[in-house]
Amino acid sequence: MTHRSDTGPAPVLALKDVSKSFGAVRALRDVSLELFPGEVHALAGENGAGKSTLIKTLAGVHRPDAGQVLLDGEPTVFHGPADARDAGIAVIYQEPTLFPDLSIAENIFMGRRPRRALGRIDHKATHEATLALMTRLGVELDPDRPARGLSIADQQIVEIAKALSFDARVLIMDEPTAALTGSEVARLFGVVRTLREQGAAVLFISHRLEEIFEICRRVTTLRDGAYISSEPLEGMTEDDLVRRMVGRDLEELYPKQDVEPGAVALSVRRLTREGVFTDVSFDVRCGEIVGLAGLVGAGRTEVARAVFGVDRWDAGEVEVDGKALTNGAPSTAMAAGLALVPEDRRAQGLVMDMSIERNIGLTGLRTTVKAGLMNRGAERSRSLDWAVRLQVKYARIADAVSTLSGGNQQKVVLAKWLATGPKVLIVDEPTRGIDVGTKAEVHRLLSSLAADGVAVLMISSDLPEILGMADRVLVMHEGRLTAEIPRSEATEETVMAAATGRAAA
Amino acid sequence: MTVTAPESAPVAEVPKSSGTRLVDRVFKMRELAILAVFLVMIAVTQAGNSEFLSEQGIKDLLLNATILVLVATGQSLVVITRNVDLSVGSTLGISAFAAGTYLQGGGNPVVAIVLAVLLGIAFGVLNGLLVSFGQVPALVVTLGTLYIIRGIDSIWVGSRQITAADLPDGFIDFGAGGVSAVPWLALIALAVLVGTAYYLKHFGSGRELYALGSNPEAARLAGIPVRKRILAAYTFCGALAGLAGALYLARFGNVDSGTGNGYELTVVSAVVVGGVVFTGGSGSVYGAALGALLLTSINSVLPALGVSSVWVLAINGVLLILAIAVDRVVALRVASALKKRNARHG
Ligand SMILES: Nc1ncnc2c1ncn2[C@@H]1O[C@H](COP(=O)(O)OP(=O)(O)OP(=O)(O)O)[C@@H](O)[C@H]1O
Ligand SMILES: [Mg+2]
């Protein structure tokens, strides 16, 4: 065993020269990593770099093909997730892994609930422990409600609570903040700092670089499965980090082109869905990118779903190009030129077991089907075209979407809807889980779509993205539009003030 | 994150909110609905034929339901894990004959019952091993074992038959007797039912059955011993099918190689009518038991009302489809109610 001659403590958990392949894909190649107690360590890399694979190796989900997992310096083999958990390793996976039929409390304590005599579950203690966790995270979720139907952000919060529910020595978080907004992230970081002070080792993944700089002390970078570096963040700039991740300098992250707005393309008037959002009115013009900001649960996603017709509205109207849309009919919305890129890619965006090609092709059936027969050639070339434009990283286009990394799945959802050539494009968290390089690419794409006259409504929890890309910012608070801020006046302060309901800007 | 909310609202006390109660209520309602249909049916029948609820009438109703309730309880556990056991009818038949053969030689009734249960356990373990380790869909595996067990049964039994005359009197009395209108057999089924329901609600491994039916992948990540749990569910299901076989023998005293043929479909119907969802993760054994009670009493109700029993199958079918339709509607309602709550509470 090689001990570091550092003065610092020995690593609690480490990987040494670990490799892992899936068929022909080499997801990890000779990767090493050391996690020290009392330190938050970042793992950075582009989509498909192997971050989630590394985490699953630490969590006992994958067995490394070569190399070792070291626990307190001793080589260890985890035979399954239970082994890793018993060793004090808590993991938040990138994709929520909840039991929809069980209550939130049961989800959090599955496998290790408070017990009473004779091994019976102490339902009351479970309930109270869950409440305490929710208070610690600063959220209001009823412990007894089933997990079915939770928003992505709430699912992530339950995952976080699950990881915090036992005194872990090592906390591993795979993009825990991807769907969260500022205040929830601040709460999470507060909790992480406390754990760090108590001596826990933390591994943190995020594509929001500013988060990495805020909370982490050291960073390990991966590129295409290969280990690039492991170093302190102190003294590094974001550009340095990006260069390690992508291997080159990056073009501008927010390449917003100035476009003279045209006619009103989407007009929403006094839209109300009882108990969800109230009296929402706004216009989006051709060539314009309108940002829709607000805290998690403010009703942004719900407005988008109602406009597109997935959910019904109770009052108000929606017009595209001056023509009223039918309430609750996505097919007429699509026919009118509306496209919605949903936030939940697993549940709404993708057919996980279908190929990349077919997934992108789904929305184009109308154009690729002739006389009832599918033109597979047309579908394939269209899909390839978009997969290349969005730099989707895959082995073969006929592979199932489920084998892609999280960020690459998101790109497939985007491709699927962009391929319809929409007049009005609603994107809900378009860059959730997408790496910086591709983020810039997605922004460039949205910007050029707008320049071509497409009206874009962009919902995002990433405030810099809203500020960098939107011509106008709409802000929602508790189901109402509380502010409309032009680009020139939009700042973090004005938007957050409106989003938290402290002032109508 | 670059933005931190300057002040985050203090967390209000989480209200003991409508979401829980709503969902609880819906599922309790599901069971109450079956109970209501059952009671109405009984009331109407009683009004049309006052003999119906005599002591003997009640006893018959309960006796008829007993065996189905037992097997449906076992089946529910398997269905909750997102699997199914189609071999229960065959298992019931062969255990009944095994118990009968043993008793024919003047054996002890308690040993006979234990024998039947052990035989059921053996087949349950076989099913469980094939499903959990074979990675073959449960439908296919247990369809296979259905035929295999039935085949063994036919070869072994041949054209032989066991009749009440071959059995000790004590055993037959046990099958027919009870405390006033409540038969011993029904008491046994009730005890098993209550025990199982308590286990499912209050023990970790019971909740894990729901978890792994609800999301198998997440169950694996949560470190739940998935294979072990599935094996246990099948073993329990087999044990109850075996027990049901012994009780069948006690009740009818008549077993041949065709006993229990096609019974698995009745069992599955009872489970589904009772609200145990086929995609796993939800439902209760009480629901399944009520489903069983409802289905078996239709058999007694129709003759009592002077309706030809040829209608029984058709009515069972209608009930089944109705139950599934109701589940679907309720699920949609609950989903939209939960969504509204989401938006309000964030
Ligand atoms: N189960 C699997 N089967 C086949 N290939 C896989 C599987 N899991 C991951 N891969 C591949 O391994 C590579 C690394 O994936 P991984 O999920 O670790 O990336 P990541 O760094 O987490 O990316 P992201 O930032 O998008 O989440 C990808 O090319 C992916 O397609
Ligand atoms: Mg990942």
PDB file of C-alpha atoms in Angstrom, chain A residues 104-322:
ATOM      1  CA  ILE A 104     -41.734  10.184   1.026  1.00  0.00           C
ATOM      2  CA  ALA A 105     -40.856   9.056   4.542  1.00  0.00           C
ATOM      3  CA  GLU A 106     -40.662   5.430   3.444  1.00  0.00           C
ATOM      4  CA  ASN A 107     -38.577   6.380   0.445  1.00  0.00           C
ATOM      5  CA  ILE A 108     -36.084   8.117   2.658  1.00  0.00           C
ATOM      6  CA  PHE A 109     -35.776   5.346   5.211  1.00  0.00           C
ATOM      7  CA  MET A 110     -36.166   2.306   2.970  1.00  0.00           C
ATOM      8  CA  GLY A 111     -33.952  -0.472   4.220  1.00  0.00           C
ATOM      9  CA  ARG A 112     -33.019   1.126   7.527  1.00  0.00           C
ATOM     10  CA  ARG A 113     -36.048   2.460   9.335  1.00  0.00           C
ATOM     11  CA  PRO A 114     -36.367   3.208  12.993  1.00  0.00           C
ATOM     12  CA  ARG A 115     -37.493   0.008  14.671  1.00  0.00           C
ATOM     13  CA  ARG A 116     -39.645  -0.869  17.629  1.00  0.00           C
ATOM     14  CA  ALA A 117     -39.695  -4.094  19.587  1.00  0.00           C
ATOM     15  CA  LEU A 118     -39.656  -7.349  17.555  1.00  0.00           C
ATOM     16  CA  GLY A 119     -38.272  -5.590  14.517  1.00  0.00           C
ATOM     17  CA  ARG A 120     -41.437  -3.740  13.709  1.00  0.00           C
ATOM     18  CA  ILE A 121     -41.183  -0.390  11.948  1.00  0.00           C
ATOM     19  CA  ASP A 122     -41.661   2.674  14.096  1.00  0.00           C
ATOM     20  CA  HIS A 123     -43.928   4.638  11.758  1.00  0.00           C
ATOM     21  CA  LYS A 124     -44.127   7.601  14.088  1.00  0.00           C
ATOM     22  CA  ALA A 125     -40.370   7.940  14.482  1.00  0.00           C
ATOM     23  CA  THR A 126     -39.952   7.632  10.710  1.00  0.00           C
ATOM     24  CA  HIS A 127     -42.454  10.394  10.173  1.00  0.00           C
ATOM     25  CA  GLU A 128     -40.757  12.669  12.673  1.00  0.00           C
ATOM     26  CA  ALA A 129     -37.264  12.003  11.403  1.00  0.00           C
ATOM     27  CA  THR A 130     -38.482  12.903   7.911  1.00  0.00           C
ATOM     28  CA  LEU A 131     -40.006  16.138   9.144  1.00  0.00           C
ATOM     29  CA  ALA A 132     -36.719  17.000  10.816  1.00  0.00           C
ATOM     30  CA  LEU A 133     -34.820  16.372   7.588  1.00  0.00           C
ATOM     31  CA  MET A 134     -37.256  18.521   5.627  1.00  0.00           C
ATOM     32  CA  THR A 135     -36.809  21.336   8.102  1.00  0.00           C
ATOM     33  CA  ARG A 136     -33.060  20.993   7.835  1.00  0.00           C
ATOM     34  CA  LEU A 137     -33.334  21.334   4.056  1.00  0.00           C
ATOM     35  CA  GLY A 138     -35.837  24.134   4.374  1.00  0.00           C
ATOM     36  CA  VAL A 139     -38.599  22.596   2.307  1.00  0.00           C
ATOM     37  CA  GLU A 140     -42.207  21.818   2.894  1.00  0.00           C
ATOM     38  CA  LEU A 141     -42.959  18.310   1.795  1.00  0.00           C
ATOM     39  CA  ASP A 142     -45.515  16.143   3.487  1.00  0.00           C
ATOM     40  CA  PRO A 143     -43.707  12.976   4.662  1.00  0.00           C
ATOM     41  CA  ASP A 144     -46.805  10.858   4.109  1.00  0.00           C
ATOM     42  CA  ARG A 145     -47.584  11.775   0.540  1.00  0.00           C
ATOM     43  CA  PRO A 146     -46.536   9.234  -2.090  1.00  0.00           C
ATOM     44  CA  ALA A 147     -43.518  10.051  -4.232  1.00  0.00           C
ATOM     45  CA  ARG A 148     -45.582   9.659  -7.396  1.00  0.00           C
ATOM     46  CA  GLY A 149     -46.063  12.976  -9.156  1.00  0.00           C
ATOM     47  CA  LEU A 150     -43.313  14.913  -7.381  1.00  0.00           C
ATOM     48  CA  SER A 151     -41.612  17.530  -9.520  1.00  0.00           C
ATOM     49  CA  ILE A 152     -38.015  16.845 -10.536  1.00  0.00           C
ATOM     50  CA  ALA A 153     -36.757  19.369  -8.002  1.00  0.00           C
ATOM     51  CA  ASP A 154     -38.743  17.772  -5.190  1.00  0.00           C
ATOM     52  CA  GLN A 155     -37.506  14.355  -6.236  1.00  0.00           C
ATOM     53  CA  GLN A 156     -33.981  15.658  -5.974  1.00  0.00           C
ATOM     54  CA  ILE A 157     -34.732  17.033  -2.530  1.00  0.00           C
ATOM     55  CA  VAL A 158     -36.036  13.652  -1.399  1.00  0.00           C
ATOM     56  CA  GLU A 159     -32.848  12.067  -2.753  1.00  0.00           C
ATOM     57  CA  ILE A 160     -30.785  14.542  -0.779  1.00  0.00           C
ATOM     58  CA  ALA A 161     -32.802  13.858   2.360  1.00  0.00           C
ATOM     59  CA  LYS A 162     -32.267  10.156   1.805  1.00  0.00           C
ATOM     60  CA  ALA A 163     -28.510  10.613   1.668  1.00  0.00           C
ATOM     61  CA  LEU A 164     -28.517  12.815   4.758  1.00  0.00           C
ATOM     62  CA  SER A 165     -30.709  10.442   6.731  1.00  0.00           C
ATOM     63  CA  PHE A 166     -27.849   8.354   7.983  1.00  0.00           C
ATOM     64  CA  ASP A 167     -24.579   9.583   9.363  1.00  0.00           C
ATOM     65  CA  ALA A 168     -22.482   8.994   6.316  1.00  0.00           C
ATOM     66  CA  ARG A 169     -18.729   9.232   6.416  1.00  0.00           C
ATOM     67  CA  VAL A 170     -18.706   9.778   2.699  1.00  0.00           C
ATOM     68  CA  LEU A 171     -21.387  11.705   0.825  1.00  0.00           C
ATOM     69  CA  ILE A 172     -21.422  11.383  -2.952  1.00  0.00           C
ATOM     70  CA  MET A 173     -23.646  13.664  -5.000  1.00  0.00           C
ATOM     71  CA  ASP A 174     -24.137  13.307  -8.764  1.00  0.00           C
ATOM     72  CA  GLU A 175     -25.572  16.616  -9.993  1.00  0.00           C
ATOM     73  CA  PRO A 176     -27.824  17.161  -6.973  1.00  0.00           C
ATOM     74  CA  THR A 177     -28.438  20.778  -7.916  1.00  0.00           C
ATOM     75  CA  ALA A 178     -29.340  20.343 -11.585  1.00  0.00           C
ATOM     76  CA  ALA A 179     -33.021  21.124 -11.048  1.00  0.00           C
ATOM     77  CA  LEU A 180     -32.709  23.418  -8.042  1.00  0.00           C
ATOM     78  CA  THR A 181     -32.776  27.189  -7.831  1.00  0.00           C
ATOM     79  CA  GLY A 182     -30.679  29.511  -5.705  1.00  0.00           C
ATOM     80  CA  SER A 183     -32.371  29.225  -2.369  1.00  0.00           C
ATOM     81  CA  GLU A 184     -32.570  25.419  -2.375  1.00  0.00           C
ATOM     82  CA  VAL A 185     -28.939  25.206  -3.444  1.00  0.00           C
ATOM     83  CA  ALA A 186     -27.965  27.596  -0.657  1.00  0.00           C
ATOM     84  CA  ARG A 187     -29.741  25.353   1.857  1.00  0.00           C
ATOM     85  CA  LEU A 188     -28.051  22.268   0.487  1.00  0.00           C
ATOM     86  CA  PHE A 189     -24.638  23.905   0.668  1.00  0.00           C
ATOM     87  CA  GLY A 190     -25.331  24.944   4.235  1.00  0.00           C
ATOM     88  CA  VAL A 191     -25.977  21.323   5.122  1.00  0.00           C
ATOM     89  CA  VAL A 192     -22.916  20.154   3.185  1.00  0.00           C
ATOM     90  CA  ARG A 193     -20.704  22.639   5.056  1.00  0.00           C
ATOM     91  CA  THR A 194     -21.977  21.333   8.376  1.00  0.00           C
ATOM     92  CA  LEU A 195     -21.242  17.758   7.335  1.00  0.00           C
ATOM     93  CA  ARG A 196     -17.801  18.786   6.179  1.00  0.00           C
ATOM     94  CA  GLU A 197     -17.079  20.380   9.530  1.00  0.00           C
ATOM     95  CA  GLN A 198     -18.169  17.153  11.188  1.00  0.00           C
ATOM     96  CA  GLY A 199     -15.465  15.414   9.201  1.00  0.00           C
ATOM     97  CA  ALA A 200     -17.400  13.846   6.307  1.00  0.00           C
ATOM     98  CA  ALA A 201     -15.763  13.449   2.928  1.00  0.00           C
ATOM     99  CA  VAL A 202     -17.909  14.809   0.112  1.00  0.00           C
ATOM    100  CA  LEU A 203     -17.747  14.224  -3.633  1.00  0.00           C
ATOM    101  CA  PHE A 204     -19.696  16.740  -5.673  1.00  0.00           C
ATOM    102  CA  ILE A 205     -20.600  16.853  -9.364  1.00  0.00           C
ATOM    103  CA  SER A 206     -22.150  19.818 -11.107  1.00  0.00           C
ATOM    104  CA  HIS A 207     -22.052  21.388 -14.522  1.00  0.00           C
ATOM    105  CA  ARG A 208     -22.506  24.800 -12.889  1.00  0.00           C
ATOM    106  CA  LEU A 209     -18.894  25.767 -12.428  1.00  0.00           C
ATOM    107  CA  GLU A 210     -19.625  28.576  -9.996  1.00  0.00           C
ATOM    108  CA  GLU A 211     -21.060  25.978  -7.609  1.00  0.00           C
ATOM    109  CA  ILE A 212     -17.855  23.985  -7.782  1.00  0.00           C
ATOM    110  CA  PHE A 213     -15.813  27.055  -6.911  1.00  0.00           C
ATOM    111  CA  GLU A 214     -18.165  27.979  -4.116  1.00  0.00           C
ATOM    112  CA  ILE A 215     -18.144  24.742  -2.149  1.00  0.00           C
ATOM    113  CA  CYS A 216     -15.212  22.572  -3.183  1.00  0.00           C
ATOM    114  CA  ARG A 217     -11.545  22.597  -2.257  1.00  0.00           C
ATOM    115  CA  ARG A 218     -10.068  20.228  -4.791  1.00  0.00           C
ATOM    116  CA  VAL A 219     -11.125  19.011  -8.204  1.00  0.00           C
ATOM    117  CA  THR A 220     -10.519  15.889 -10.239  1.00  0.00           C
ATOM    118  CA  THR A 221     -11.076  16.195 -13.960  1.00  0.00           C
ATOM    119  CA  LEU A 222     -12.002  13.452 -16.410  1.00  0.00           C
ATOM    120  CA  ARG A 223     -12.052  13.653 -20.179  1.00  0.00           C
ATOM    121  CA  ASP A 224     -13.482  10.796 -22.286  1.00  0.00           C
ATOM    122  CA  GLY A 225     -13.026   8.360 -19.435  1.00  0.00           C
ATOM    123  CA  ALA A 226      -9.384   9.291 -18.903  1.00  0.00           C
ATOM    124  CA  TYR A 227      -7.950  10.857 -15.762  1.00  0.00           C
ATOM    125  CA  ILE A 228      -6.666  14.371 -16.470  1.00  0.00           C
ATOM    126  CA  SER A 229      -5.771  15.955 -13.149  1.00  0.00           C
ATOM    127  CA  SER A 230      -6.463  16.262  -9.457  1.00  0.00           C
ATOM    128  CA  GLU A 231      -5.559  19.580  -7.861  1.00  0.00           C
ATOM    129  CA  PRO A 232      -6.633  22.328  -5.452  1.00  0.00           C
ATOM    130  CA  LEU A 233      -9.164  24.796  -6.806  1.00  0.00           C
ATOM    131  CA  GLU A 234      -7.457  27.692  -5.095  1.00  0.00           C
ATOM    132  CA  GLY A 235      -5.827  29.886  -7.669  1.00  0.00           C
ATOM    133  CA  MET A 236      -7.704  28.273 -10.564  1.00  0.00           C
ATOM    134  CA  THR A 237     -10.094  30.226 -12.759  1.00  0.00           C
ATOM    135  CA  GLU A 238     -13.216  28.910 -14.456  1.00  0.00           C
ATOM    136  CA  ASP A 239     -11.361  29.063 -17.748  1.00  0.00           C
ATOM    137  CA  ASP A 240      -8.584  26.867 -16.371  1.00  0.00           C
ATOM    138  CA  LEU A 241     -11.127  24.296 -15.298  1.00  0.00           C
ATOM    139  CA  VAL A 242     -12.955  24.370 -18.617  1.00  0.00           C
ATOM    140  CA  ARG A 243      -9.685  23.890 -20.466  1.00  0.00           C
ATOM    141  CA  ARG A 244      -8.967  20.757 -18.395  1.00  0.00           C
ATOM    142  CA  MET A 245     -12.457  19.427 -19.126  1.00  0.00           C
ATOM    143  CA  VAL A 246     -12.664  20.083 -22.860  1.00  0.00           C
ATOM    144  CA  GLY A 247      -9.011  20.249 -23.761  1.00  0.00           C
ATOM    145  CA  ARG A 248      -9.346  23.603 -25.521  1.00  0.00           C
ATOM    146  CA  ASP A 249     -10.489  27.149 -24.888  1.00  0.00           C
ATOM    147  CA  LEU A 250     -14.164  27.742 -24.935  1.00  0.00           C
ATOM    148  CA  GLU A 251     -16.145  30.113 -27.060  1.00  0.00           C
ATOM    149  CA  GLU A 252     -18.515  32.499 -25.332  1.00  0.00           C
ATOM    150  CA  LEU A 253     -21.064  30.837 -23.016  1.00  0.00           C
ATOM    151  CA  TYR A 254     -23.894  33.232 -23.792  1.00  0.00           C
ATOM    152  CA  PRO A 255     -23.616  34.110 -27.494  1.00  0.00           C
ATOM    153  CA  LYS A 256     -26.759  36.200 -27.622  1.00  0.00           C
ATOM    154  CA  GLN A 257     -27.452  37.867 -30.966  1.00  0.00           C
ATOM    155  CA  ASP A 258     -29.451  41.056 -31.014  1.00  0.00           C
ATOM    156  CA  VAL A 259     -32.617  40.557 -33.000  1.00  0.00           C
ATOM    157  CA  GLU A 260     -35.321  43.097 -33.755  1.00  0.00           C
ATOM    158  CA  PRO A 261     -38.508  41.422 -32.432  1.00  0.00           C
ATOM    159  CA  GLY A 262     -41.246  40.846 -35.018  1.00  0.00           C
ATOM    160  CA  ALA A 263     -44.966  40.164 -34.710  1.00  0.00           C
ATOM    161  CA  VAL A 264     -46.445  38.501 -31.635  1.00  0.00           C
ATOM    162  CA  ALA A 265     -46.169  34.730 -32.111  1.00  0.00           C
ATOM    163  CA  LEU A 266     -47.424  33.430 -28.785  1.00  0.00           C
ATOM    164  CA  SER A 267     -49.988  35.295 -26.792  1.00  0.00           C
ATOM    165  CA  VAL A 268     -51.185  34.087 -23.400  1.00  0.00           C
ATOM    166  CA  ARG A 269     -54.122  35.931 -21.845  1.00  0.00           C
ATOM    167  CA  ARG A 270     -55.256  35.648 -18.222  1.00  0.00           C
ATOM    168  CA  LEU A 271     -54.453  31.977 -18.091  1.00  0.00           C
ATOM    169  CA  THR A 272     -55.574  30.306 -14.867  1.00  0.00           C
ATOM    170  CA  ARG A 273     -55.428  26.772 -13.596  1.00  0.00           C
ATOM    171  CA  GLU A 274     -57.104  26.624 -10.278  1.00  0.00           C
ATOM    172  CA  GLY A 275     -54.734  26.195  -7.369  1.00  0.00           C
ATOM    173  CA  VAL A 276     -51.713  26.088  -9.666  1.00  0.00           C
ATOM    174  CA  PHE A 277     -51.318  29.474 -11.368  1.00  0.00           C
ATOM    175  CA  THR A 278     -53.497  32.525 -11.666  1.00  0.00           C
ATOM    176  CA  ASP A 279     -54.077  35.238 -14.224  1.00  0.00           C
ATOM    177  CA  VAL A 280     -50.906  34.754 -16.257  1.00  0.00           C
ATOM    178  CA  SER A 281     -50.634  37.019 -19.319  1.00  0.00           C
ATOM    179  CA  PHE A 282     -47.643  37.548 -21.611  1.00  0.00           C
ATOM    180  CA  ASP A 283     -46.569  37.725 -25.249  1.00  0.00           C
ATOM    181  CA  VAL A 284     -43.585  36.272 -27.011  1.00  0.00           C
ATOM    182  CA  ARG A 285     -42.616  37.843 -30.319  1.00  0.00           C
ATOM    183  CA  CYS A 286     -40.886  36.302 -33.297  1.00  0.00           C
ATOM    184  CA  GLY A 287     -37.138  36.546 -32.843  1.00  0.00           C
ATOM    185  CA  GLU A 288     -37.394  37.064 -29.133  1.00  0.00           C
ATOM    186  CA  ILE A 289     -36.055  34.920 -26.301  1.00  0.00           C
ATOM    187  CA  VAL A 290     -38.179  35.391 -23.202  1.00  0.00           C
ATOM    188  CA  GLY A 291     -36.864  33.979 -19.950  1.00  0.00           C
ATOM    189  CA  LEU A 292     -39.260  32.637 -17.335  1.00  0.00           C
ATOM    190  CA  ALA A 293     -37.660  32.720 -13.897  1.00  0.00           C
ATOM    191  CA  GLY A 294     -38.888  31.862 -10.440  1.00  0.00           C
ATOM    192  CA  LEU A 295     -38.222  29.541  -7.531  1.00  0.00           C
ATOM    193  CA  VAL A 296     -38.914  25.842  -7.692  1.00  0.00           C
ATOM    194  CA  GLY A 297     -42.661  25.351  -7.408  1.00  0.00           C
ATOM    195  CA  ALA A 298     -43.581  28.850  -8.608  1.00  0.00           C
ATOM    196  CA  GLY A 299     -45.670  27.314 -11.391  1.00  0.00           C
ATOM    197  CA  ARG A 300     -43.396  27.879 -14.397  1.00  0.00           C
ATOM    198  CA  THR A 301     -43.475  24.323 -15.683  1.00  0.00           C
ATOM    199  CA  GLU A 302     -47.207  24.159 -15.109  1.00  0.00           C
ATOM    200  CA  VAL A 303     -47.806  27.257 -17.249  1.00  0.00           C
ATOM    201  CA  ALA A 304     -45.720  25.764 -20.041  1.00  0.00           C
ATOM    202  CA  ARG A 305     -47.620  22.471 -19.865  1.00  0.00           C
ATOM    203  CA  ALA A 306     -50.966  24.241 -19.979  1.00  0.00           C
ATOM    204  CA  VAL A 307     -49.930  26.421 -22.926  1.00  0.00           C
ATOM    205  CA  PHE A 308     -48.850  23.335 -24.835  1.00  0.00           C
ATOM    206  CA  GLY A 309     -52.083  21.565 -23.922  1.00  0.00           C
ATOM    207  CA  VAL A 310     -50.708  18.745 -21.787  1.00  0.00           C
ATOM    208  CA  ASP A 311     -52.737  20.028 -18.840  1.00  0.00           C
ATOM    209  CA  ARG A 312     -56.080  21.796 -19.167  1.00  0.00           C
ATOM    210  CA  TRP A 313     -56.541  25.373 -18.087  1.00  0.00           C
ATOM    211  CA  ASP A 314     -59.630  26.641 -16.254  1.00  0.00           C
ATOM    212  CA  ALA A 315     -59.798  30.153 -17.680  1.00  0.00           C
ATOM    213  CA  GLY A 316     -58.039  32.392 -20.173  1.00  0.00           C
ATOM    214  CA  GLU A 317     -56.785  31.817 -23.699  1.00  0.00           C
ATOM    215  CA  VAL A 318     -53.688  31.020 -25.699  1.00  0.00           C
ATOM    216  CA  GLU A 319     -53.053  32.187 -29.261  1.00  0.00           C
ATOM    217  CA  VAL A 320     -50.352  31.216 -31.709  1.00  0.00           C
ATOM    218  CA  ASP A 321     -50.065  33.595 -34.677  1.00  0.00           C
ATOM    219  CA  GLY A 322     -53.416  35.071 -33.729  1.00  0.00           C
TER     220      GLY A 322
END
